[in-house]
Coordinates of C-alpha atoms and ligand atoms in Angstrom, one line a residue:
M12 CA 0.0 0.0 0.0
P13 CA 1.5 3.5 -0.9
N14 CA 2.7 5.5 2.1
A15 CA 0.1 8.3 1.7
E16 CA -2.8 5.8 1.7
L17 CA -1.4 4.0 4.7
S18 CA -1.0 7.3 6.6
L19 CA -4.6 8.2 5.8
L20 CA -5.9 4.8 6.9
N21 CA -3.9 5.1 10.2
G22 CA -5.9 8.3 10.8
I23 CA -9.4 6.7 10.7
S24 CA -11.2 6.2 14.0
Q25 CA -9.9 3.3 16.1
R26 CA -13.3 1.8 16.2
A27 CA -13.7 1.9 12.5
Q28 CA -10.3 0.3 12.2
L29 CA -11.6 -2.7 14.1
L30 CA -14.3 -3.4 11.6
D31 CA -13.9 -6.3 9.2
E32 CA -15.4 -6.8 5.8
S33 CA -18.2 -9.3 6.0
P34 CA -17.1 -12.8 4.7
I35 CA -20.6 -13.0 3.1
R36 CA -19.7 -10.1 0.9
S37 CA -16.4 -11.7 -0.1
V38 CA -18.2 -14.9 -1.2
A39 CA -20.9 -12.9 -3.0
N40 CA -18.3 -10.6 -4.7
Y41 CA -16.6 -13.8 -6.1
G42 CA -19.9 -15.3 -7.2
M43 CA -21.3 -12.2 -8.8
E44 CA -18.5 -12.0 -11.3
K45 CA -19.6 -15.5 -12.7
D46 CA -22.4 -16.4 -14.9
D47 CA -25.3 -18.8 -14.0
V48 CA -24.6 -18.8 -10.3
T49 CA -27.7 -19.2 -8.1
P50 CA -27.3 -16.7 -5.2
L51 CA -28.4 -18.0 -1.9
W52 CA -25.9 -15.9 0.1
F53 CA -27.9 -12.8 1.1
G54 CA -31.0 -12.7 3.3
E55 CA -33.6 -11.4 1.0
A56 CA -36.5 -12.8 -0.9
S57 CA -36.0 -13.2 -4.7
S58 CA -39.6 -12.0 -5.3
P59 CA -40.2 -8.3 -5.8
T60 CA -42.1 -6.0 -3.5
P61 CA -45.8 -6.5 -4.1
D62 CA -47.5 -4.1 -6.6
F63 CA -50.0 -2.6 -4.1
I64 CA -47.1 -1.4 -2.0
C65 CA -45.2 0.0 -5.0
Q66 CA -48.4 1.7 -6.2
A67 CA -48.9 3.4 -2.8
A68 CA -45.4 4.8 -3.0
S69 CA -45.9 5.9 -6.6
K70 CA -49.1 7.8 -5.6
S71 CA -47.2 9.5 -2.8
L72 CA -44.5 10.6 -5.3
S73 CA -47.2 11.8 -7.7
R74 CA -48.6 13.9 -4.9
H75 CA -45.0 15.3 -4.5
E76 CA -44.5 14.0 -1.0
T77 CA -40.8 14.5 -1.3
K78 CA -40.1 16.7 1.7
Y79 CA -38.8 16.0 5.3
T80 CA -41.2 14.1 7.5
P81 CA -41.5 14.0 11.4
N82 CA -38.4 12.4 13.0
T83 CA -40.5 9.6 14.5
G84 CA -42.5 8.9 11.4
L85 CA -45.8 9.9 9.8
P86 CA -48.5 9.8 12.4
A87 CA -50.7 7.6 10.2
L88 CA -48.0 5.0 9.9
C89 CA -47.2 5.0 13.6
Q90 CA -50.9 4.5 14.3
A91 CA -51.2 1.7 11.8
I92 CA -48.2 -0.1 13.2
A93 CA -49.5 0.1 16.8
K94 CA -52.9 -1.2 15.7
Y95 CA -51.2 -4.1 13.7
Q96 CA -49.1 -5.1 16.6
N97 CA -51.9 -4.8 19.1
N98 CA -54.0 -7.2 16.9
L99 CA -51.1 -9.6 16.5
F100 CA -49.7 -9.7 20.0
G101 CA -52.5 -8.4 22.2
S102 CA -50.2 -5.5 23.2
H103 CA -51.4 -2.1 24.2
F104 CA -49.1 0.2 22.2
S105 CA -50.2 3.7 21.3
P106 CA -48.7 5.5 18.3
E107 CA -46.2 7.2 20.6
N108 CA -44.7 3.7 21.4
V109 CA -43.8 3.5 17.7
S110 CA -40.9 5.4 16.0
V111 CA -40.3 4.8 12.3
T112 CA -36.7 4.2 11.3
V113 CA -34.7 4.0 8.1
S114 CA -34.5 0.2 8.1
G115 CA -34.1 -2.5 10.8
T116 CA -30.3 -1.8 10.8
N117 CA -31.0 1.9 11.7
A118 CA -33.6 0.7 14.3
V119 CA -30.8 -1.3 16.1
M120 CA -28.4 1.6 15.8
V121 CA -30.8 4.1 17.3
A122 CA -31.9 1.6 20.0
A123 CA -28.2 1.0 20.9
Q124 CA -27.4 4.8 20.9
S125 CA -30.3 5.4 23.2
C126 CA -29.2 3.1 26.0
L127 CA -25.5 2.1 25.6
N128 CA -22.5 4.0 27.0
P129 CA -18.9 3.4 25.9
A130 CA -17.3 0.5 27.9
D131 CA -20.7 -1.0 28.7
K132 CA -20.8 -4.8 28.6
V133 CA -23.4 -6.0 26.1
V134 CA -24.3 -9.6 25.8
V135 CA -25.2 -11.1 22.4
I136 CA -26.2 -14.6 21.5
E137 CA -24.1 -16.4 18.8
P138 CA -24.2 -17.3 16.0
L139 CA -25.6 -13.9 15.2
F140 CA -26.3 -11.4 12.4
P141 CA -23.0 -9.5 12.4
T142 CA -24.6 -6.1 12.6
L143 CA -25.8 -6.9 16.1
S144 CA -22.3 -7.1 17.5
A145 CA -20.8 -4.5 15.2
I146 CA -23.1 -1.8 16.4
P147 CA -22.2 -2.0 20.1
E148 CA -18.6 -2.3 19.1
I149 CA -18.8 0.9 17.0
L150 CA -20.3 2.5 20.1
G151 CA -17.2 1.5 22.2
C152 CA -18.9 -1.3 24.2
E153 CA -17.5 -4.6 25.2
V154 CA -19.4 -7.4 23.5
I155 CA -19.8 -10.6 25.5
R156 CA -20.8 -13.6 23.3
V157 CA -22.9 -16.4 24.7
A158 CA -23.1 -19.3 22.2
L159 CA -26.3 -21.3 21.6
K160 CA -25.8 -24.9 22.6
T161 CA -26.9 -27.8 20.4
K162 CA -28.8 -31.0 21.2
G163 CA -29.2 -33.3 18.2
N164 CA -30.3 -30.9 15.5
S165 CA -31.7 -28.2 17.8
F166 CA -30.2 -25.1 19.2
Y167 CA -31.0 -24.0 22.7
L168 CA -29.9 -21.3 25.1
D169 CA -28.3 -22.3 28.4
T170 CA -29.9 -19.8 30.7
D171 CA -27.3 -20.4 33.5
E172 CA -24.6 -19.3 31.1
L173 CA -26.7 -16.4 29.8
F174 CA -27.5 -15.1 33.3
A175 CA -23.9 -15.5 34.4
A176 CA -22.8 -13.4 31.4
L177 CA -25.5 -10.8 32.2
S178 CA -24.6 -10.5 35.9
D179 CA -22.3 -7.6 35.3
A180 CA -23.6 -6.5 31.9
Q181 CA -25.6 -3.3 31.1
A182 CA -27.5 -4.7 28.1
I183 CA -28.5 -7.7 26.0
I184 CA -29.2 -7.7 22.3
I185 CA -31.4 -10.7 21.4
N186 CA -32.6 -11.8 18.0
S187 CA -35.4 -14.3 17.8
P188 CA -36.3 -15.8 15.4
S189 CA -32.5 -15.9 14.8
N190 CA -30.6 -15.2 11.7
P191 CA -28.7 -17.5 10.9
T192 CA -29.8 -20.4 13.1
G193 CA -33.6 -20.2 12.9
W194 CA -33.6 -20.6 16.7
V195 CA -36.8 -19.2 18.3
A196 CA -37.0 -18.1 22.0
S197 CA -40.2 -19.4 23.7
K198 CA -42.5 -16.9 25.5
E199 CA -41.3 -18.5 28.8
L200 CA -37.7 -17.8 27.9
L201 CA -38.4 -14.2 27.0
T202 CA -40.3 -13.8 30.3
E203 CA -37.4 -15.3 32.2
I204 CA -34.9 -12.9 30.5
L205 CA -37.3 -9.9 31.0
N206 CA -37.6 -10.7 34.8
F207 CA -33.9 -11.1 35.2
C208 CA -33.2 -7.8 33.4
R209 CA -36.0 -6.0 35.2
Q210 CA -34.5 -6.7 38.6
R211 CA -31.1 -5.5 37.5
G212 CA -32.0 -2.5 35.3
I213 CA -30.4 -4.2 32.2
W214 CA -31.5 -2.9 28.9
I215 CA -33.0 -5.4 26.3
I216 CA -32.7 -4.6 22.6
S217 CA -34.8 -7.2 20.8
D218 CA -34.4 -7.6 17.1
E219 CA -37.7 -9.1 15.9
V220 CA -37.3 -8.6 12.1
Y221 CA -38.2 -12.2 11.4
S222 CA -41.2 -12.2 13.8
R223 CA -43.6 -13.2 11.0
H224 CA -41.4 -15.9 9.5
V225 CA -42.5 -18.8 11.7
F226 CA -44.0 -21.9 10.3
D227 CA -46.3 -23.1 13.1
K228 CA -48.0 -19.8 14.2
K229 CA -48.9 -16.4 13.0
A230 CA -46.0 -14.7 14.8
A231 CA -43.1 -15.7 16.9
P232 CA -43.2 -15.0 20.7
S233 CA -42.4 -11.3 21.1
F234 CA -41.4 -8.9 23.9
C235 CA -44.5 -7.0 22.5
E236 CA -46.6 -9.4 24.5
L237 CA -44.7 -8.8 27.7
V238 CA -43.6 -5.2 28.1
D239 CA -45.0 -2.2 29.9
E240 CA -44.1 1.5 30.0
H241 CA -41.6 1.0 32.7
D242 CA -39.5 -1.7 31.0
R243 CA -36.0 -1.0 29.6
V244 CA -36.9 -2.8 26.4
I245 CA -36.5 -1.5 22.9
I246 CA -38.0 -3.7 20.1
C247 CA -36.6 -3.4 16.6
N248 CA -38.5 -4.3 13.5
S249 CA -38.3 -3.9 9.7
F250 CA -40.4 -3.9 6.5
S251 CA -37.6 -5.6 4.7
K252 CA -38.4 -9.3 5.4
A253 CA -42.1 -9.6 5.9
W254 CA -43.1 -7.4 3.0
A255 CA -40.1 -8.0 0.7
M256 CA -39.0 -4.4 1.0
T257 CA -35.2 -4.7 1.6
G258 CA -34.4 -1.8 -0.7
W259 CA -37.0 0.6 0.8
R260 CA -35.0 1.1 4.0
L261 CA -37.9 1.2 6.4
G262 CA -38.3 -0.1 9.9
W263 CA -39.6 0.8 13.3
L264 CA -38.9 0.8 17.0
N265 CA -41.3 0.1 19.9
I266 CA -40.2 2.2 22.8
P267 CA -41.5 3.3 26.2
K268 CA -43.1 6.8 25.9
S269 CA -40.4 8.3 28.1
L270 CA -37.8 7.5 25.5
V271 CA -39.6 9.4 22.7
P272 CA -37.5 12.6 23.0
T273 CA -34.2 10.7 23.0
V274 CA -35.2 8.6 20.0
R275 CA -36.5 11.7 18.2
M276 CA -33.2 13.5 18.7
L277 CA -31.0 10.5 17.8
T278 CA -33.1 10.0 14.6
E279 CA -32.6 13.7 13.8
F280 CA -28.9 13.4 14.1
N281 CA -28.6 10.0 12.3
V282 CA -31.0 10.3 9.3
S283 CA -33.5 13.0 10.2
C284 CA -36.4 11.0 9.0
A285 CA -37.7 8.2 6.7
S286 CA -38.8 9.4 3.2
A287 CA -42.6 10.1 2.8
F288 CA -43.0 7.8 -0.2
S289 CA -41.3 4.8 1.6
Q290 CA -43.7 5.4 4.5
A291 CA -46.6 5.5 2.1
G292 CA -45.5 2.0 0.9
G293 CA -45.1 0.9 4.5
L294 CA -48.6 2.0 5.3
A295 CA -50.0 0.0 2.5
A296 CA -47.9 -3.0 3.6
I297 CA -49.2 -2.8 7.2
E298 CA -52.8 -2.2 6.3
Q299 CA -53.2 -4.4 3.3
G300 CA -50.3 -6.8 3.5
E301 CA -51.6 -9.7 5.6
D302 CA -52.5 -11.9 2.7
F303 CA -49.0 -11.3 1.2
V304 CA -47.3 -12.2 4.5
Q305 CA -49.3 -15.4 4.9
S306 CA -48.8 -16.5 1.3
S307 CA -45.1 -15.9 1.4
V308 CA -44.7 -17.8 4.6
A309 CA -46.7 -20.7 3.0
A310 CA -44.3 -20.6 0.0
L311 CA -41.3 -20.5 2.4
K312 CA -42.6 -23.6 4.1
Q313 CA -42.3 -25.4 0.8
S314 CA -38.8 -24.1 0.1
R315 CA -37.9 -25.0 3.7
D316 CA -39.1 -28.6 3.0
C317 CA -37.0 -28.6 -0.1
V318 CA -33.9 -27.7 1.9
Q319 CA -34.7 -30.5 4.3
H320 CA -35.2 -32.9 1.5
Y321 CA -31.9 -32.3 -0.3
L322 CA -29.6 -31.4 2.6
G323 CA -31.2 -33.1 5.6
D324 CA -29.4 -36.5 5.4
I325 CA -25.9 -35.9 4.0
P326 CA -23.3 -38.0 5.9
N327 CA -21.0 -35.9 8.2
T328 CA -23.4 -32.9 8.2
T329 CA -26.1 -31.7 10.5
L330 CA -29.0 -29.6 9.2
Y331 CA -30.5 -27.8 12.2
E332 CA -34.3 -27.7 12.6
M333 CA -35.9 -25.0 10.5
K334 CA -38.8 -23.7 12.5
A335 CA -38.4 -20.0 11.4
T336 CA -36.8 -17.4 9.2
F337 CA -35.7 -18.4 5.6
Y338 CA -32.3 -19.9 6.3
G339 CA -31.0 -23.4 6.5
F340 CA -27.9 -23.7 8.8
L341 CA -25.8 -26.7 7.9
K342 CA -22.9 -27.9 9.9
I343 CA -20.2 -29.7 7.8
E344 CA -17.7 -31.8 9.6
G345 CA -14.1 -30.7 8.8
L346 CA -15.0 -27.2 7.6
G347 CA -12.7 -24.9 9.4
F348 CA -12.7 -21.2 10.3
D349 CA -12.0 -20.1 6.8
S350 CA -14.6 -21.7 4.6
Q351 CA -14.0 -19.3 1.7
P352 CA -11.9 -21.6 -0.5
Y353 CA -14.5 -24.3 -0.1
L354 CA -17.4 -22.0 -0.9
R355 CA -15.5 -20.5 -3.9
Q356 CA -15.1 -24.1 -5.2
M357 CA -18.8 -24.6 -4.6
I358 CA -19.6 -21.6 -6.7
D359 CA -17.3 -22.8 -9.5
Q360 CA -18.5 -26.4 -9.5
A361 CA -22.1 -26.4 -8.2
K362 CA -22.8 -22.9 -9.4
V363 CA -24.4 -22.0 -6.1
G364 CA -23.3 -19.4 -3.6
V365 CA -24.1 -19.6 0.1
A366 CA -23.0 -17.6 3.2
P367 CA -20.0 -18.8 5.2
G368 CA -20.9 -19.6 8.8
E369 CA -17.9 -17.8 10.3
A370 CA -19.6 -14.5 9.2
F371 CA -21.9 -15.1 12.2
G372 CA -19.2 -15.3 14.9
V373 CA -16.7 -18.0 16.1
S374 CA -19.5 -20.4 16.9
G375 CA -20.8 -20.1 13.3
A376 CA -17.5 -21.4 11.9
G377 CA -17.9 -24.9 10.3
H378 CA -21.4 -24.1 9.0
I379 CA -22.9 -22.7 5.9
R380 CA -26.1 -20.6 5.7
I381 CA -28.5 -21.2 2.8
C382 CA -31.2 -18.6 2.1
H383 CA -34.1 -20.4 0.7
A384 CA -36.4 -17.4 -0.1
T385 CA -36.1 -18.3 -3.8
Q386 CA -38.6 -19.7 -6.3
L387 CA -38.7 -23.5 -6.2
P388 CA -37.8 -24.0 -9.9
L389 CA -34.5 -22.2 -9.2
L390 CA -34.0 -23.5 -5.7
E391 CA -34.5 -27.2 -6.3
P392 CA -31.8 -27.8 -8.9
A393 CA -29.5 -25.5 -6.9
L394 CA -29.9 -27.6 -3.8
E395 CA -29.5 -30.8 -5.8
R396 CA -26.1 -29.4 -7.0
V397 CA -25.1 -28.3 -3.4
R398 CA -25.9 -31.9 -2.2
A399 CA -23.8 -33.5 -4.9
F400 CA -20.9 -31.0 -4.2
I401 CA -20.9 -31.7 -0.4
L402 CA -21.1 -35.5 -1.0
N403 CA -18.2 -35.3 -3.5
V404 CA -15.9 -32.6 -2.1
K405 CA -14.4 -32.9 1.4
P406 CA -13.8 -29.6 3.1
F407 CA -10.1 -28.5 3.0
Ligands
LIG526 C1 -31.5 -10.3 12.3 C2 -31.5 -9.1 11.4 N1 -31.7 -7.9 11.9 C3 -31.7 -6.8 11.1 C4 -31.6 -6.9 9.7 C5 -31.6 -5.7 8.9 O1 -32.7 -5.5 8.1 P1 -32.9 -4.2 7.3 O2 -32.9 -4.6 5.9 O3 -34.3 -3.7 7.7 O4 -31.8 -3.2 7.6 C6 -31.4 -8.2 9.2 C7 -31.1 -8.3 7.7 O5 -30.7 -9.3 7.2 C8 -31.3 -9.3 10.0 O6 -31.1 -10.5 9.5

């Protein structure tokens, strides 16, 4: 590297210097240069955003709704979200308990900025979506990782270990249903964590962006069902997954009312506000999107079954149970901490790209994550080729 560039990079913030490029991007960058590769690396549905949502945004644009909006979101959208959640969870949110964000990622950032201080200890549960540890790290916190345990092909959380880790922590970031494992916390577990944290004043940031992607109920157990105005709980959500709106950058927070001024100011200084036309699309999604959510979860159930069919019985591998999200998480014996060469060979030979498990923390190493939110005619042959590849090529 030339000296001038080196000296510039030495000058960037120490916290920024600690960030690594996501190994998912590295695999995807390799695969995107090739022809005919089926991309199962990123976490997004292959289907487009439904037309009725796009049309609502177009109408908003044709009304020239192109100016700044309130920091916490358009009142009609906050109201619709509160109503939607109260119907779904039996919660008692009012519109002030909702603050619109520019994506789920921004929701987690604003939540973390609201309650974390530099040097705070923040517990996260691994394997995890890397943003959830990167955000507290960027804020100067110490991240304490508690790994899920396995029994057969299930993940579970050892609560003794969790509570030991939490005993001198200031916050926990929990993601259920979990990307990448598909692990789902039961209502009893959420209640136990809430009670523990309530007694000690520990903040809970709950990332519930996959709350609608469960196969045996309408929604996964949620802190929405449990919290009251006095709880130090911030719930993060997104339009990205449930309504296939990843590119719209729209999400929301559920916050206690006393946090509204803090969240309002943090939103002002991060992004000011979400765009009006995205929020118009979001309003249509919330008010008219239930059929879409249910039909896409039904389609995901079929693609989930397809993953289980092709990858569920390969010798020297374990496919973890797939109760939620749209990922398969497969352990491959012999796959080490750097799975990139193996996954590049999979791209070259099988013409399929998947996400490397080490992207999700040390405990994710030795696994691959397969996003199955893709149409069956494309998914099925891709999985057949992945199966043949794993059967024929030993990890190296
Ligand atoms: C667990 C989890 N949280 C948050 C996000 C961010 O979603 P958004 O597109 O709304 O930023 C993702 C995206 O993959 C995710 O998997």
